[in-house]
């Protein structure tokens, strides 16, 4: 049975004081959630106080994005090695907001994933369709295209053993409109099938998270679906009580 994972994406919210308090409350609140892996992804500049606040807890820390370059003259970027050095073990790659507002292409996302994995991080690869694409019945085509450059990587077997995928329908992110558990399951099964075509054993072990308006009141129904292995949580991850309830719903 796959161990579930719940990760909070704090996006561009907080400051040293609020991030430290949130991290401490998440650490305390998830102390007894032994049957689930938990992580939080603060803004890069708040990594140090958050890592300090999480010390000794079961909560991992992760980046929200990473450069596809190892190091060099890339103003404003964060290298995978820097995230590791700061105490991170996870990193989100290809979040729809990076794709939409910052020009992340499918190829660049694959390059970021390679760089993250090479540094020893667990990359969380985000995929998902827009509302227009869903209405045009293009969901599976869009996701297949997002996965394609990753599945074509020469060390894909090695990467699959380390990575996590998050299905995040763009129309459900920050909108309060969640995919139904059935809609999520359908796409998660499609993703697992696409991975199985490449490596059946890895597909069975791969964790596929759902993201998009996950809240305490819909988490259990989503996690009950056979191919939903946890969540990537935005808005609700900013409230320790809500996030903790979501983690508890995933514990088994
Ligand atoms: P949301 O964000 O939970 O606020 O919809 C999810 C995400 O963007 O990862």
XYZ file of C-alpha atoms and ligand atoms in Angstrom:
261
model
C 0.000 0.000 0.000
C 1.305 3.437 -0.919
C 2.008 5.716 1.998
C -0.002 8.891 1.630
C 1.629 12.317 1.428
C 0.130 15.728 2.151
C 2.115 18.824 1.181
C 1.225 22.444 1.883
C 2.105 25.019 -0.748
C 2.270 28.341 1.045
C 2.799 30.273 -2.196
C 3.803 33.953 -1.688
C 2.315 34.365 1.775
C 3.684 35.112 5.211
C 6.659 36.639 6.933
C 9.210 35.328 9.419
C 6.868 35.589 12.383
C 3.769 34.098 10.741
C 5.699 31.366 8.918
C 7.465 30.323 12.106
C 4.158 30.180 13.993
C 2.457 28.225 11.186
C 5.333 25.737 10.965
C 5.367 25.219 14.747
C 1.604 24.681 14.809
C 1.744 22.232 11.905
C 4.585 20.358 13.617
C 2.585 20.127 16.850
C -0.727 19.356 15.130
C 0.623 16.498 13.010
C 2.625 14.863 15.798
C 0.135 12.013 16.102
C -0.514 11.620 12.336
C 1.935 8.758 12.083
C 0.318 7.088 9.065
C 1.024 9.864 6.578
C 4.015 11.815 5.265
C 3.674 15.577 5.640
C 5.537 18.486 4.068
C 5.287 22.261 3.733
C 6.693 24.495 1.008
C 7.311 28.044 2.253
C 8.658 30.901 0.140
C 12.414 30.431 -0.350
C 13.345 33.417 1.796
C 11.409 31.987 4.758
C 13.046 28.559 4.496
C 15.529 29.052 7.331
C 13.058 29.970 10.102
C 10.629 27.303 8.902
C 13.301 24.574 8.847
C 14.299 25.661 12.361
C 10.690 25.560 13.565
C 10.219 22.075 12.075
C 13.396 20.625 13.601
C 12.702 17.327 15.335
C 9.184 17.097 13.863
C 7.825 14.707 11.252
C 7.176 17.547 8.793
C 9.473 17.880 5.781
C 10.302 21.176 4.146
C 10.263 21.847 0.419
C 10.793 24.527 -2.203
C 8.018 25.870 -4.436
C 10.227 25.897 -7.514
C 13.835 25.244 -8.528
C 16.180 26.327 -11.284
C 16.969 23.919 -14.103
C 20.581 25.101 -13.824
C 23.045 23.823 -11.277
C 24.494 27.280 -10.468
C 25.633 30.402 -12.255
C 24.495 33.817 -13.463
C 20.734 33.277 -13.144
C 19.487 36.276 -11.196
C 16.599 35.538 -8.895
C 16.754 31.747 -9.200
C 17.219 29.111 -6.508
C 19.431 26.091 -7.178
C 18.473 22.581 -6.066
C 21.690 22.363 -4.056
C 20.699 25.523 -2.178
C 17.363 23.984 -1.218
C 19.156 20.890 0.070
C 21.635 23.041 1.938
C 18.735 24.942 3.538
C 17.248 21.683 4.835
C 14.697 20.861 2.125
C 13.921 17.342 0.976
C 11.073 18.178 -1.426
C 10.439 20.613 -4.255
C 7.415 21.422 -6.387
C 8.144 21.588 -10.126
C 5.798 22.753 -12.872
C 3.120 24.262 -10.667
C 0.447 25.746 -12.931
C 1.217 29.242 -11.639
C 4.836 28.815 -12.764
C 3.618 27.528 -16.131
C 1.014 30.299 -16.491
C 2.861 33.369 -15.197
C 6.560 32.517 -15.469
C 6.845 30.658 -18.740
C 7.629 27.160 -17.512
C 7.290 24.865 -20.510
C 6.934 21.094 -20.351
C 10.595 20.752 -21.371
C 11.834 23.205 -18.763
C 9.798 21.470 -16.079
C 11.429 18.165 -17.039
C 14.861 19.817 -16.774
C 13.966 21.165 -13.322
C 12.849 17.719 -12.249
C 16.155 16.226 -13.366
C 18.108 18.876 -11.484
C 16.029 18.440 -8.327
C 16.390 14.652 -8.327
C 20.130 14.845 -9.017
C 20.514 16.993 -5.899
C 18.668 14.376 -3.834
C 15.313 16.143 -3.589
C 11.933 14.506 -4.109
C 10.392 16.427 -7.009
C 6.605 16.893 -6.969
C 5.696 17.210 -10.636
C 2.461 19.157 -11.154
C 0.236 18.504 -14.134
C -3.307 19.580 -14.934
C -5.645 21.050 -17.501
C -7.410 24.426 -17.718
C -11.192 24.741 -17.783
C -11.164 25.412 -21.526
C -9.105 22.283 -22.117
C -11.462 20.197 -19.958
C -14.512 21.547 -21.802
C -12.897 20.619 -25.096
C -12.253 17.082 -23.734
C -8.499 17.658 -23.979
C -7.622 16.704 -20.401
C -5.819 13.464 -21.148
C -4.005 14.939 -24.171
C -2.759 17.904 -22.148
C -1.559 15.696 -19.314
C 0.093 13.254 -21.696
C 1.957 16.206 -23.258
C 3.013 17.458 -19.812
C 4.322 14.000 -18.916
C 5.967 13.273 -22.280
C 9.347 15.016 -21.814
C 9.661 13.491 -18.340
C 8.866 9.976 -19.525
C 11.414 10.401 -22.326
C 14.272 11.118 -19.908
C 17.054 8.531 -20.122
C 17.043 7.858 -16.368
C 13.262 7.753 -16.070
C 13.227 4.520 -14.018
C 15.516 6.055 -11.438
C 13.406 9.244 -11.400
C 10.131 7.383 -11.005
C 11.451 5.721 -7.859
C 12.010 9.143 -6.317
C 9.375 11.498 -7.682
C 5.757 12.280 -6.855
C 3.099 13.559 -9.267
C 0.405 16.062 -8.336
C -2.712 16.321 -10.476
C -3.931 19.871 -10.130
C -6.757 20.896 -12.443
C -6.101 24.604 -13.024
C -9.816 25.379 -12.743
C -9.848 24.032 -9.181
C -6.815 25.937 -7.862
C -7.731 28.724 -5.480
C -11.287 28.794 -6.829
C -13.056 26.846 -4.116
C -14.240 24.529 -6.889
C -12.805 21.081 -6.190
C -12.745 18.264 -8.698
C -15.198 15.614 -7.567
C -13.536 12.493 -6.185
C -14.687 10.713 -9.362
C -13.135 13.342 -11.648
C -9.891 13.166 -9.673
C -9.842 9.361 -9.713
C -10.404 9.275 -13.465
C -7.386 11.471 -14.161
C -5.215 9.828 -11.499
C -5.921 6.441 -13.090
C -5.029 7.890 -16.485
C -1.714 9.192 -15.100
C -0.905 5.877 -13.440
C -1.666 4.116 -16.706
C 0.664 6.436 -18.615
C 3.430 5.707 -16.117
C 2.693 1.965 -16.252
C 3.290 1.987 -19.984
C 6.832 3.051 -19.120
C 7.407 1.018 -15.938
C 4.564 -1.008 -14.412
C 6.277 -1.628 -11.065
C 7.118 2.041 -10.601
C 3.550 3.015 -11.523
C 2.204 0.863 -8.711
C 4.476 2.519 -6.165
C 4.223 6.114 -7.434
C 2.317 8.555 -5.275
C -0.154 10.746 -7.157
C -1.476 13.678 -5.117
C -4.591 15.679 -5.865
C -4.454 19.485 -5.627
C -7.078 22.162 -6.123
C -9.218 23.515 -3.269
C -8.553 20.578 -0.941
C -10.253 21.463 2.355
C -10.949 19.623 5.612
C -14.496 18.858 4.452
C -13.628 17.299 1.087
C -10.249 15.688 1.827
C -11.481 12.321 3.122
C -13.702 11.691 0.075
C -10.834 12.535 -2.304
C -8.320 10.387 -0.403
C -10.777 7.469 -0.378
C -10.273 7.033 -4.121
C -7.854 4.227 -4.948
C -5.422 6.279 -7.032
C -5.427 9.422 -4.865
C -2.416 9.146 -2.573
C -2.664 12.450 -0.742
C -2.906 16.139 -1.489
C -1.085 19.282 -2.514
C -2.833 21.966 -0.522
C -2.730 25.728 -1.108
C -5.150 27.992 0.735
C -6.043 25.503 3.470
C -2.333 24.961 4.220
C -2.136 28.515 5.576
C -4.313 27.569 8.544
C -2.606 25.048 10.790
C -5.898 23.626 12.063
C -7.259 23.034 8.551
C -4.007 21.591 7.265
C -3.725 19.297 10.255
C -7.257 18.026 9.688
C -6.393 17.276 6.055
C -3.285 15.367 7.169
C -5.382 13.419 9.673
C -7.853 12.536 6.888
C -4.961 11.049 4.899
C -3.453 9.039 7.745
C -3.898 5.260 7.657
P -5.503 25.623 -3.484
O -4.074 25.542 -4.204
O -5.561 24.508 -2.482
O -5.548 26.979 -2.849
O -6.535 25.463 -4.546
C -3.507 24.310 -4.549
C -2.186 24.532 -5.256
O -2.052 25.498 -6.016
O -1.249 23.736 -5.078
